[in-house]
mmCIF file of C-alpha atoms and ligand atoms in Angstrom:
data_model
loop_
_atom_site.group_PDB
_atom_site.id
_atom_site.type_symbol
_atom_site.label_atom_id
_atom_site.label_comp_id
_atom_site.label_asym_id
_atom_site.label_seq_id
_atom_site.Cartn_x
_atom_site.Cartn_y
_atom_site.Cartn_z
ATOM 1 C CA MET A 25 -17.079 -6.609 -11.715
ATOM 2 C CA ALA A 26 -14.207 -8.952 -12.213
ATOM 3 C CA GLU A 27 -11.688 -11.091 -10.494
ATOM 4 C CA ILE A 28 -8.267 -10.061 -11.775
ATOM 5 C CA HIS A 29 -5.656 -12.784 -11.830
ATOM 6 C CA LEU A 30 -1.974 -12.083 -12.516
ATOM 7 C CA LYS A 31 -0.267 -15.286 -13.547
ATOM 8 C CA SER A 32 3.549 -15.427 -13.686
ATOM 9 C CA LEU A 33 3.367 -11.793 -14.717
ATOM 10 C CA ALA A 34 6.649 -9.983 -15.394
ATOM 11 C CA HIS A 35 7.683 -6.824 -17.164
ATOM 12 C CA SER A 36 10.965 -5.291 -18.226
ATOM 13 C CA TYR A 37 11.395 -2.028 -20.098
ATOM 14 C CA SER A 38 14.807 -3.188 -21.307
ATOM 15 C CA LYS A 39 15.181 -5.129 -24.557
ATOM 16 C CA ASN A 40 17.452 -7.842 -23.196
ATOM 17 C CA PRO A 41 16.707 -8.282 -19.517
ATOM 18 C CA ASN A 42 18.999 -10.790 -17.843
ATOM 19 C CA ARG A 43 19.170 -9.763 -14.173
ATOM 20 C CA PRO A 44 16.293 -9.443 -11.663
ATOM 21 C CA GLU A 45 17.076 -5.693 -11.449
ATOM 22 C CA ASP A 46 16.214 -5.353 -15.159
ATOM 23 C CA TYR A 47 12.562 -6.025 -14.341
ATOM 24 C CA ALA A 48 10.123 -3.305 -13.281
ATOM 25 C CA ILE A 49 7.746 -6.170 -12.372
ATOM 26 C CA ARG A 50 9.457 -9.336 -11.184
ATOM 27 C CA GLU A 51 7.539 -12.529 -11.783
ATOM 28 C CA MET A 52 4.395 -12.427 -9.655
ATOM 29 C CA ASN A 53 1.201 -14.372 -9.098
ATOM 30 C CA HIS A 54 -1.633 -12.513 -7.539
ATOM 31 C CA VAL A 55 -5.433 -12.397 -7.362
ATOM 32 C CA TRP A 56 -7.589 -9.304 -6.876
ATOM 33 C CA GLU A 57 -10.975 -10.680 -5.873
ATOM 34 C CA HIS A 58 -14.403 -9.543 -7.082
ATOM 35 C CA GLY A 59 -15.717 -6.366 -5.534
ATOM 36 C CA LYS A 60 -12.964 -5.761 -3.007
ATOM 37 C CA ALA A 61 -11.082 -2.527 -2.354
ATOM 38 C CA TYR A 62 -7.313 -2.901 -2.510
ATOM 39 C CA ALA A 63 -4.414 -0.537 -2.103
ATOM 40 C CA LEU A 64 -1.116 -0.976 -3.882
ATOM 41 C CA LEU A 65 1.380 0.732 -1.601
ATOM 42 C CA GLY A 66 5.063 1.313 -2.226
ATOM 43 C CA PRO A 67 7.804 3.897 -2.715
ATOM 44 C CA SER A 68 8.493 5.794 -5.916
ATOM 45 C CA GLY A 69 9.839 3.560 -8.675
ATOM 46 C CA CYS A 70 8.762 0.208 -7.185
ATOM 47 C CA GLY A 71 6.533 -0.601 -10.165
ATOM 48 C CA LYS A 72 3.026 0.443 -9.083
ATOM 49 C CA SER A 73 2.089 2.392 -12.220
ATOM 50 C CA THR A 74 3.654 -0.260 -14.444
ATOM 51 C CA LEU A 75 1.439 -2.895 -12.838
ATOM 52 C CA LEU A 76 -1.695 -0.750 -13.143
ATOM 53 C CA ASN A 77 -0.970 0.013 -16.793
ATOM 54 C CA ILE A 78 -0.549 -3.700 -17.509
ATOM 55 C CA ILE A 79 -3.924 -4.465 -15.909
ATOM 56 C CA SER A 80 -5.690 -1.715 -17.848
ATOM 57 C CA GLY A 81 -3.971 -2.723 -21.096
ATOM 58 C CA LEU A 82 -1.982 0.477 -21.677
ATOM 59 C CA LEU A 83 1.154 -1.663 -21.454
ATOM 60 C CA SER A 84 1.766 -5.163 -22.706
ATOM 61 C CA PRO A 85 3.743 -7.330 -20.230
ATOM 62 C CA SER A 86 6.978 -9.050 -21.313
ATOM 63 C CA GLY A 87 5.818 -12.285 -19.716
ATOM 64 C CA GLY A 88 2.861 -14.029 -18.089
ATOM 65 C CA GLU A 89 -0.876 -13.554 -18.240
ATOM 66 C CA ILE A 90 -3.597 -11.236 -16.993
ATOM 67 C CA ARG A 91 -6.977 -12.880 -16.637
ATOM 68 C CA PHE A 92 -10.327 -11.264 -15.956
ATOM 69 C CA ASP A 93 -12.744 -13.860 -14.600
ATOM 70 C CA ASN A 94 -10.452 -16.553 -15.960
ATOM 71 C CA VAL A 95 -10.360 -15.115 -19.488
ATOM 72 C CA VAL A 96 -6.868 -14.165 -20.692
ATOM 73 C CA VAL A 97 -6.976 -10.500 -21.704
ATOM 74 C CA ASN A 98 -3.335 -9.941 -22.776
ATOM 75 C CA ASP A 99 -4.389 -9.313 -26.362
ATOM 76 C CA ILE A 100 -7.533 -7.336 -25.581
ATOM 77 C CA PRO A 101 -7.053 -3.570 -26.098
ATOM 78 C CA PRO A 102 -7.702 -1.184 -23.177
ATOM 79 C CA GLU A 103 -11.006 0.130 -24.577
ATOM 80 C CA ASP A 104 -12.438 -3.389 -24.612
ATOM 81 C CA ARG A 105 -11.310 -4.365 -21.114
ATOM 82 C CA ASN A 106 -14.033 -2.358 -19.326
ATOM 83 C CA ILE A 107 -11.520 -0.992 -16.892
ATOM 84 C CA ALA A 108 -11.778 2.598 -15.705
ATOM 85 C CA GLN A 109 -8.512 4.273 -14.773
ATOM 86 C CA VAL A 110 -8.271 7.471 -12.734
ATOM 87 C CA PHE A 111 -4.865 9.132 -12.960
ATOM 88 C CA GLN A 112 -2.920 11.552 -10.762
ATOM 89 C CA PHE A 113 -3.968 14.440 -12.971
ATOM 90 C CA PRO A 114 -7.654 14.617 -13.880
ATOM 91 C CA VAL A 115 -8.426 13.645 -17.453
ATOM 92 C CA VAL A 116 -11.401 15.761 -18.529
ATOM 93 C CA TYR A 117 -12.439 17.477 -21.740
ATOM 94 C CA ASP A 118 -12.057 21.136 -20.758
ATOM 95 C CA SER A 119 -14.303 22.533 -23.472
ATOM 96 C CA MET A 120 -17.215 20.216 -22.609
ATOM 97 C CA THR A 121 -19.667 20.704 -19.765
ATOM 98 C CA VAL A 122 -19.488 18.428 -16.748
ATOM 99 C CA PHE A 123 -22.667 16.739 -17.961
ATOM 100 C CA ASP A 124 -21.161 15.991 -21.383
ATOM 101 C CA ASN A 125 -17.926 14.750 -19.798
ATOM 102 C CA LEU A 126 -19.868 12.290 -17.666
ATOM 103 C CA ALA A 127 -22.099 11.298 -20.577
ATOM 104 C CA PHE A 128 -19.137 10.746 -22.931
ATOM 105 C CA PRO A 129 -18.418 7.046 -22.186
ATOM 106 C CA LEU A 130 -22.125 6.191 -22.458
ATOM 107 C CA ARG A 131 -22.740 8.103 -25.684
ATOM 108 C CA ASN A 132 -19.642 6.382 -27.069
ATOM 109 C CA GLN A 133 -21.333 3.067 -26.402
ATOM 110 C CA LYS A 134 -24.537 4.348 -28.096
ATOM 111 C CA VAL A 135 -26.536 4.133 -24.892
ATOM 112 C CA PRO A 136 -30.031 5.651 -25.475
ATOM 113 C CA GLU A 137 -30.166 9.315 -24.360
ATOM 114 C CA PRO A 138 -32.874 8.889 -21.637
ATOM 115 C CA LYS A 139 -30.640 6.299 -19.956
ATOM 116 C CA VAL A 140 -27.610 8.596 -20.347
ATOM 117 C CA ILE A 141 -29.487 11.412 -18.586
ATOM 118 C CA ALA A 142 -30.646 9.149 -15.756
ATOM 119 C CA LYS A 143 -27.215 7.638 -15.217
ATOM 120 C CA VAL A 144 -25.323 10.945 -15.342
ATOM 121 C CA ASN A 145 -27.736 12.441 -12.799
ATOM 122 C CA GLU A 146 -27.350 9.421 -10.521
ATOM 123 C CA ILE A 147 -23.548 9.631 -10.566
ATOM 124 C CA ALA A 148 -23.545 13.440 -10.250
ATOM 125 C CA GLU A 149 -25.655 13.120 -7.139
ATOM 126 C CA ILE A 150 -23.308 10.580 -5.556
ATOM 127 C CA LEU A 151 -20.261 12.709 -6.329
ATOM 128 C CA GLU A 152 -22.032 15.951 -5.368
ATOM 129 C CA LEU A 153 -21.584 17.425 -8.824
ATOM 130 C CA GLN A 154 -25.253 18.361 -9.493
ATOM 131 C CA ASP A 155 -24.620 22.083 -9.093
ATOM 132 C CA VAL A 156 -21.835 22.172 -11.670
ATOM 133 C CA LEU A 157 -23.335 19.911 -14.355
ATOM 134 C CA LYS A 158 -23.786 22.838 -16.752
ATOM 135 C CA LYS A 159 -20.359 24.347 -16.111
ATOM 136 C CA LYS A 160 -17.505 23.941 -18.598
ATOM 137 C CA ALA A 161 -14.923 21.545 -17.126
ATOM 138 C CA LYS A 162 -12.156 24.136 -17.555
ATOM 139 C CA ASN A 163 -13.839 26.301 -14.880
ATOM 140 C CA LEU A 164 -13.764 23.606 -12.199
ATOM 141 C CA THR A 165 -11.455 23.325 -9.197
ATOM 142 C CA ALA A 166 -8.890 20.480 -9.127
ATOM 143 C CA ASP A 167 -10.984 18.335 -6.798
ATOM 144 C CA GLU A 168 -14.121 18.847 -8.886
ATOM 145 C CA LYS A 169 -12.168 17.842 -12.006
ATOM 146 C CA GLN A 170 -10.924 14.713 -10.264
ATOM 147 C CA LYS A 171 -14.492 13.877 -9.266
ATOM 148 C CA VAL A 172 -15.518 14.200 -12.936
ATOM 149 C CA SER A 173 -12.666 11.800 -13.855
ATOM 150 C CA MET A 174 -13.964 9.324 -11.307
ATOM 151 C CA GLY A 175 -17.532 9.845 -12.468
ATOM 152 C CA ARG A 176 -16.579 8.922 -16.026
ATOM 153 C CA GLY A 177 -15.354 5.610 -14.677
ATOM 154 C CA LEU A 178 -18.498 5.017 -12.683
ATOM 155 C CA VAL A 179 -21.214 5.811 -15.239
ATOM 156 C CA ARG A 180 -20.699 2.617 -17.205
ATOM 157 C CA ASP A 181 -22.732 -0.323 -15.946
ATOM 158 C CA ASN A 182 -20.323 -2.881 -17.318
ATOM 159 C CA VAL A 183 -17.114 -1.580 -15.734
ATOM 160 C CA SER A 184 -15.051 -4.522 -14.427
ATOM 161 C CA ALA A 185 -12.741 -2.616 -12.118
ATOM 162 C CA ILE A 186 -11.583 0.891 -11.316
ATOM 163 C CA LEU A 187 -7.867 1.547 -11.018
ATOM 164 C CA PHE A 188 -6.782 4.686 -9.194
ATOM 165 C CA ASP A 189 -3.226 5.914 -9.711
ATOM 166 C CA GLU A 190 -2.494 8.324 -6.830
ATOM 167 C CA PRO A 191 -5.783 10.156 -7.498
ATOM 168 C CA LEU A 192 -5.506 12.605 -4.605
ATOM 169 C CA THR A 193 -2.044 14.027 -5.399
ATOM 170 C CA VAL A 194 -3.354 17.305 -6.805
ATOM 171 C CA ILE A 195 -6.132 17.705 -4.242
ATOM 172 C CA ASP A 196 -5.858 20.224 -1.398
ATOM 173 C CA PRO A 197 -5.030 18.470 1.884
ATOM 174 C CA HIS A 198 -8.276 19.601 3.562
ATOM 175 C CA LEU A 199 -10.349 18.074 0.739
ATOM 176 C CA LYS A 200 -8.419 14.812 0.555
ATOM 177 C CA TRP A 201 -10.204 13.138 3.444
ATOM 178 C CA LYS A 202 -13.558 14.131 1.943
ATOM 179 C CA LEU A 203 -12.764 12.564 -1.435
ATOM 180 C CA ARG A 204 -11.294 9.500 0.226
ATOM 181 C CA ARG A 205 -14.508 9.023 2.168
ATOM 182 C CA LYS A 206 -16.475 9.466 -1.022
ATOM 183 C CA LEU A 207 -14.452 6.735 -2.718
ATOM 184 C CA LYS A 208 -15.069 4.381 0.173
ATOM 185 C CA GLN A 209 -18.792 5.130 0.014
ATOM 186 C CA ILE A 210 -18.816 4.512 -3.749
ATOM 187 C CA HIS A 211 -17.083 1.201 -3.216
ATOM 188 C CA GLU A 212 -19.687 0.127 -0.659
ATOM 189 C CA GLN A 213 -22.527 1.207 -2.935
ATOM 190 C CA PHE A 214 -21.299 -0.250 -6.248
ATOM 191 C CA ASN A 215 -19.266 -3.214 -5.058
ATOM 192 C CA ILE A 216 -16.744 -2.728 -7.872
ATOM 193 C CA THR A 217 -13.219 -4.178 -7.690
ATOM 194 C CA MET A 218 -11.002 -1.197 -6.916
ATOM 195 C CA VAL A 219 -7.219 -0.980 -6.883
ATOM 196 C CA TYR A 220 -5.824 2.217 -5.436
ATOM 197 C CA VAL A 221 -2.161 3.079 -5.939
ATOM 198 C CA THR A 222 -0.480 5.259 -3.354
ATOM 199 C CA HIS A 223 2.777 5.755 -1.493
ATOM 200 C CA ASP A 224 0.906 7.040 1.554
ATOM 201 C CA GLN A 225 0.190 4.403 4.215
ATOM 202 C CA LEU A 226 -2.642 6.422 5.759
ATOM 203 C CA GLU A 227 -4.409 6.709 2.403
ATOM 204 C CA ALA A 228 -3.908 2.995 1.816
ATOM 205 C CA SER A 229 -5.268 1.897 5.153
ATOM 206 C CA THR A 230 -8.291 4.194 5.149
ATOM 207 C CA PHE A 231 -9.309 3.119 1.650
ATOM 208 C CA ALA A 232 -8.542 -0.570 1.405
ATOM 209 C CA ASP A 233 -9.719 -3.852 2.877
ATOM 210 C CA GLN A 234 -6.331 -5.267 1.987
ATOM 211 C CA ILE A 235 -3.014 -3.705 1.079
ATOM 212 C CA ALA A 236 -0.399 -5.088 -1.304
ATOM 213 C CA VAL A 237 2.997 -3.662 -0.374
ATOM 214 C CA MET A 238 5.308 -3.385 -3.385
ATOM 215 C CA TYR A 239 9.060 -3.143 -3.277
ATOM 216 C CA ASP A 240 11.520 -3.546 -6.131
ATOM 217 C CA GLY A 241 8.932 -4.893 -8.577
ATOM 218 C CA GLN A 242 7.542 -7.458 -6.165
ATOM 219 C CA ILE A 243 4.525 -7.678 -3.875
ATOM 220 C CA VAL A 244 6.356 -8.446 -0.632
ATOM 221 C CA GLN A 245 3.247 -8.675 1.543
ATOM 222 C CA PHE A 246 -0.474 -8.723 1.038
ATOM 223 C CA GLY A 247 -2.666 -8.225 4.080
ATOM 224 C CA THR A 248 -4.884 -6.055 6.237
ATOM 225 C CA PRO A 249 -3.383 -2.900 7.754
ATOM 226 C CA ARG A 250 -3.242 -4.743 11.077
ATOM 227 C CA GLU A 251 -1.382 -7.740 9.618
ATOM 228 C CA LEU A 252 1.177 -5.434 8.024
ATOM 229 C CA PHE A 253 1.701 -3.749 11.355
ATOM 230 C CA GLU A 254 1.795 -6.786 13.606
ATOM 231 C CA ARG A 255 3.488 -9.308 11.329
ATOM 232 C CA PRO A 256 5.619 -7.499 8.747
ATOM 233 C CA ASN A 257 6.581 -10.315 6.453
ATOM 234 C CA HIS A 258 9.516 -8.474 4.871
ATOM 235 C CA THR A 259 11.974 -5.987 6.372
ATOM 236 C CA PHE A 260 10.748 -3.365 3.884
ATOM 237 C CA VAL A 261 7.194 -3.639 5.277
ATOM 238 C CA GLY A 262 8.689 -3.149 8.733
ATOM 239 C CA TYR A 263 10.477 0.044 7.673
ATOM 240 C CA PHE A 264 7.710 1.433 5.467
ATOM 241 C CA ILE A 265 4.635 0.871 7.652
ATOM 242 C CA GLY A 266 4.444 2.642 10.989
ATOM 243 C CA SER A 267 5.813 5.930 12.231
ATOM 244 C CA PRO A 268 8.551 5.562 13.227
ATOM 245 C CA GLY A 269 9.080 2.298 11.342
ATOM 246 C CA MET A 270 10.266 -0.972 12.815
ATOM 247 C CA ASN A 271 13.619 -1.153 14.622
ATOM 248 C CA ILE A 272 15.708 -3.552 12.520
ATOM 249 C CA THR A 273 19.365 -4.527 12.802
ATOM 250 C CA GLU A 274 21.745 -6.964 11.180
ATOM 251 C CA VAL A 275 22.914 -9.727 13.502
ATOM 252 C CA ARG A 276 25.184 -12.764 13.575
ATOM 253 C CA ARG A 277 24.326 -16.227 14.835
ATOM 254 C CA SER A 278 25.298 -17.159 18.388
ATOM 255 C CA PRO A 279 24.717 -20.588 19.932
ATOM 256 C CA GLU A 280 21.514 -19.497 21.700
ATOM 257 C CA GLY A 281 20.272 -16.973 19.175
ATOM 258 C CA VAL A 282 21.837 -13.807 17.819
ATOM 259 C CA PHE A 283 24.708 -11.458 18.553
ATOM 260 C CA PHE A 284 25.210 -7.801 17.621
ATOM 261 C CA GLY A 285 27.464 -4.972 18.887
ATOM 262 C CA GLY A 286 28.378 -6.644 22.172
ATOM 263 C CA VAL A 287 24.854 -7.911 22.901
ATOM 264 C CA ASP A 288 23.984 -11.596 23.035
ATOM 265 C CA MET A 289 20.274 -12.249 22.612
ATOM 266 C CA ALA A 290 18.703 -15.652 23.086
ATOM 267 C CA LEU A 291 15.827 -16.560 20.789
ATOM 268 C CA PRO A 292 12.918 -18.911 21.561
ATOM 269 C CA SER A 293 14.273 -22.427 20.922
ATOM 270 C CA GLY A 294 12.056 -23.207 17.907
ATOM 271 C CA LEU A 295 13.099 -19.985 16.205
ATOM 272 C CA ASN A 296 16.741 -20.587 17.072
ATOM 273 C CA ASP A 297 16.510 -24.058 15.487
ATOM 274 C CA ILE A 298 15.334 -22.467 12.223
ATOM 275 C CA LEU A 299 18.150 -19.920 12.380
ATOM 276 C CA GLN A 300 20.835 -22.528 13.064
ATOM 277 C CA ALA A 301 19.565 -24.688 10.190
ATOM 278 C CA SER A 302 19.784 -21.820 7.700
ATOM 279 C CA SER A 303 22.975 -21.223 5.736
ATOM 280 C CA SER A 304 22.271 -17.558 4.980
ATOM 281 C CA ASN A 305 24.362 -14.827 6.555
ATOM 282 C CA ASN A 306 21.722 -12.210 5.846
ATOM 283 C CA VAL A 307 20.054 -12.323 9.259
ATOM 284 C CA LYS A 308 18.173 -9.475 10.943
ATOM 285 C CA ILE A 309 15.971 -8.981 13.958
ATOM 286 C CA GLY A 310 13.221 -6.410 14.290
ATOM 287 C CA ILE A 311 10.718 -5.052 16.764
ATOM 288 C CA ARG A 312 8.221 -2.231 16.394
ATOM 289 C CA PRO A 313 8.761 0.830 18.653
ATOM 290 C CA GLU A 314 5.231 0.283 20.024
ATOM 291 C CA PHE A 315 6.238 -3.118 21.441
ATOM 292 C CA VAL A 316 9.566 -2.221 23.112
ATOM 293 C CA GLN A 317 8.947 -2.229 26.882
ATOM 294 C CA VAL A 318 10.959 0.415 28.726
ATOM 295 C CA SER A 319 11.676 0.486 32.425
ATOM 296 C CA HIS A 320 13.728 2.570 34.885
ATOM 297 C CA GLU A 321 14.795 -0.577 36.767
ATOM 298 C CA PRO A 322 16.387 -3.813 35.576
ATOM 299 C CA SER A 323 14.299 -6.971 35.500
ATOM 300 C CA GLU A 324 14.790 -10.549 34.326
ATOM 301 C CA GLY A 325 15.557 -10.818 30.619
ATOM 302 C CA CYS A 326 16.036 -7.055 30.174
ATOM 303 C CA TYR A 327 18.808 -5.247 28.275
ATOM 304 C CA GLN A 328 20.533 -2.127 29.504
ATOM 305 C CA CYS A 329 20.456 0.823 27.075
ATOM 306 C CA GLU A 330 21.806 4.332 26.930
ATOM 307 C CA VAL A 331 19.084 6.982 26.514
ATOM 308 C CA LEU A 332 19.928 9.173 23.498
ATOM 309 C CA PHE A 333 17.014 11.619 23.341
ATOM 310 C CA GLU A 334 13.291 11.964 23.697
ATOM 311 C CA GLU A 335 10.882 13.481 21.200
ATOM 312 C CA ASP A 336 7.441 14.632 22.309
ATOM 313 C CA LEU A 337 4.941 14.168 19.499
ATOM 314 C CA GLY A 338 1.915 15.576 21.297
ATOM 315 C CA THR A 339 -0.112 12.442 21.884
ATOM 316 C CA TYR A 340 2.887 10.146 22.500
ATOM 317 C CA LYS A 341 6.641 10.252 23.042
ATOM 318 C CA VAL A 342 9.431 8.596 21.109
ATOM 319 C CA LEU A 343 12.445 7.580 23.172
ATOM 320 C CA ALA A 344 15.699 6.940 21.247
ATOM 321 C CA LEU A 345 17.947 4.359 22.889
ATOM 322 C CA LYS A 346 21.234 2.659 22.179
ATOM 323 C CA LEU A 347 21.469 -1.059 22.793
ATOM 324 C CA GLY A 348 25.034 -2.176 21.964
ATOM 325 C CA ASP A 349 25.525 -0.556 18.555
ATOM 326 C CA TRP A 350 21.802 -0.669 17.703
ATOM 327 C CA GLU A 351 19.866 2.596 17.874
ATOM 328 C CA ILE A 352 16.280 1.755 18.679
ATOM 329 C CA LYS A 353 13.134 3.749 19.228
ATOM 330 C CA ALA A 354 10.422 3.071 21.753
ATOM 331 C CA ILE A 355 6.985 4.661 21.790
ATOM 332 C CA LEU A 356 5.783 5.707 25.217
ATOM 333 C CA GLU A 357 2.467 7.101 26.357
ATOM 334 C CA GLU A 358 2.371 10.877 26.657
ATOM 335 C CA ASN A 359 2.208 10.957 30.457
ATOM 336 C CA THR A 360 5.032 8.435 31.059
ATOM 337 C CA VAL A 361 8.049 9.701 33.009
ATOM 338 C CA SER A 362 10.845 8.366 30.818
ATOM 339 C CA PRO A 363 14.343 7.403 31.974
ATOM 340 C CA THR A 364 16.975 10.065 31.273
ATOM 341 C CA LYS A 365 20.377 8.304 31.131
ATOM 342 C CA THR A 366 19.946 4.572 31.435
ATOM 343 C CA ALA A 367 16.913 2.523 30.493
ATOM 344 C CA TYR A 368 16.146 -1.189 30.641
ATOM 345 C CA VAL A 369 14.234 -2.693 27.772
ATOM 346 C CA THR A 370 12.528 -5.999 27.211
ATOM 347 C CA PHE A 371 11.336 -7.413 23.917
ATOM 348 C CA PRO A 372 8.219 -9.600 24.294
ATOM 349 C CA ALA A 373 8.944 -12.812 22.339
ATOM 350 C CA GLN A 374 5.679 -12.454 20.398
ATOM 351 C CA TRP A 375 6.817 -9.137 18.893
ATOM 352 C CA LEU A 376 10.497 -9.820 18.257
ATOM 353 C CA LYS A 377 10.762 -10.900 14.620
ATOM 354 C CA LEU A 378 13.554 -12.786 12.891
ATOM 355 C CA TYR A 379 14.336 -12.137 9.215
ATOM 356 C CA ILE A 380 16.448 -14.363 6.996
ATOM 357 C CA ASP A 381 17.189 -13.000 3.522
ATOM 358 C CA GLU A 382 14.823 -10.108 4.368
ATOM 359 C CA TYR A 383 11.767 -12.371 4.875
ATOM 360 C CA MET A 384 10.300 -13.150 8.294
ATOM 361 C CA VAL A 385 10.684 -16.684 9.605
ATOM 362 C CA GLU A 386 8.414 -18.113 12.257
ATOM 363 C CA GLU A 387 8.038 -21.203 14.359
ATOM 364 C CA ALA A 388 5.329 -23.477 13.032
ATOM 365 C CA GLU A 389 2.155 -23.169 15.136
ATOM 366 C CA SER A 390 1.618 -26.258 17.268
HETATM 367 N N1 ATP B 584 8.577 4.028 -19.993
HETATM 368 C C1 ATP B 584 9.579 3.575 -19.240
HETATM 369 N N2 ATP B 584 10.769 3.221 -19.789
HETATM 370 C C2 ATP B 584 11.770 2.738 -19.043
HETATM 371 N N3 ATP B 584 11.704 2.542 -17.699
HETATM 372 C C3 ATP B 584 10.555 2.880 -17.097
HETATM 373 C C4 ATP B 584 9.440 3.410 -17.821
HETATM 374 N N4 ATP B 584 8.431 3.630 -16.946
HETATM 375 C C5 ATP B 584 8.904 3.254 -15.726
HETATM 376 N N5 ATP B 584 10.165 2.812 -15.815
HETATM 377 C C6 ATP B 584 10.996 2.281 -14.707
HETATM 378 O O1 ATP B 584 10.316 1.174 -14.137
HETATM 379 C C7 ATP B 584 10.413 1.186 -12.713
HETATM 380 C C8 ATP B 584 9.016 1.216 -12.106
HETATM 381 O O2 ATP B 584 8.405 2.482 -12.448
HETATM 382 P P1 ATP B 584 6.894 2.829 -12.080
HETATM 383 O O3 ATP B 584 6.579 4.170 -12.676
HETATM 384 O O4 ATP B 584 6.013 1.698 -12.437
HETATM 385 O O5 ATP B 584 6.996 2.964 -10.495
HETATM 386 P P2 ATP B 584 5.986 3.632 -9.476
HETATM 387 O O6 ATP B 584 6.019 2.766 -8.263
HETATM 388 O O7 ATP B 584 4.658 3.839 -10.110
HETATM 389 O O8 ATP B 584 6.678 5.027 -9.152
HETATM 390 P P3 ATP B 584 6.001 6.458 -8.885
HETATM 391 O O9 ATP B 584 5.311 6.342 -7.539
HETATM 392 O O10 ATP B 584 7.187 7.384 -8.844
HETATM 393 O O11 ATP B 584 5.049 6.725 -9.995
HETATM 394 C C9 ATP B 584 11.270 2.408 -12.367
HETATM 395 O O12 ATP B 584 12.594 1.964 -12.205
HETATM 396 C C10 ATP B 584 11.141 3.298 -13.571
HETATM 397 O O13 ATP B 584 12.295 4.085 -13.742
#
């Protein structure tokens, strides 16, 4: 087990990087604590695999340090870092039996054969591979092969961390949940630091205690699934987490708050003070569809909207509305009778978020 510390870490694939966009990993500081399960969540191309490969040692970063338990490992080759990496496509030796595949890392380390046998059997039992131990790996199904890949990471006693790079991509959808549950169980049993890369928010939140959301080479928020939902720290987290994602629009300053497409919206005074003190013109507001309150009748502090359409998603409905020039979505309970032409919405102050330069700003707690 290890604590993994990224210190001023940065990486560019270009020879002469001079703009932030030239970096696949923009300078970051981050700690993955001992024995926790993390997800690294982000869209294609945001730098997830690059970061994983730097941690495992397959790639040398252009700047900064990686420390395992406070020891700098930049110059330590992958085979000496005691990191197991499970890739999208299973890495198994097809001509070997499952037993020999699982035994391979131990025999490589000259572990005595009785211990190899005991350990392989222990791991095979956990991964439910006992019945195929004598089979050649080439005759396995994709999910069995991926379990063998994982097993090879788990057999070593001294493994510091396991890194998973989208390990369920090639697995049939009906088996995915089973393997995901298995991984969770393994984490609870072994207490190994695990980092799980995915672009699927459901996978991330069922696997991890905490999720690091990556965007454009940066970790823009690190938190529990609930924190990412309730307090998206960056507009990207708002868009990316949730279905549908957060309603977000660009706005201009007005004396009492913000203004967009014919709508003047006052902000709580503390928040408005922060906005008025900022010199940035990149200002946005956002609210999750779950928190938009919709009514048939006007009430104090409400905004009148045009109803665009309603989508019935089985267990809930999504109502599309137009407020000024802002198209917003509201989630309603399945049995709600929704307005058809005109609706009145209110935005509870607690859930209306203000973003300056894409990051959320908040009033200091008193
Ligand atoms: N070997 C390489 N040479 C040059 N650029 C690369 C190389 N590998 C990745 N990149 C670039 O670095 C950025 C980050 O890529 P990376 O593969 O780390 O992203 P990712 O989040 O893992 O994406 P995906 O989910 O598609 O695997 C991308 O812009 C990509 O084009």
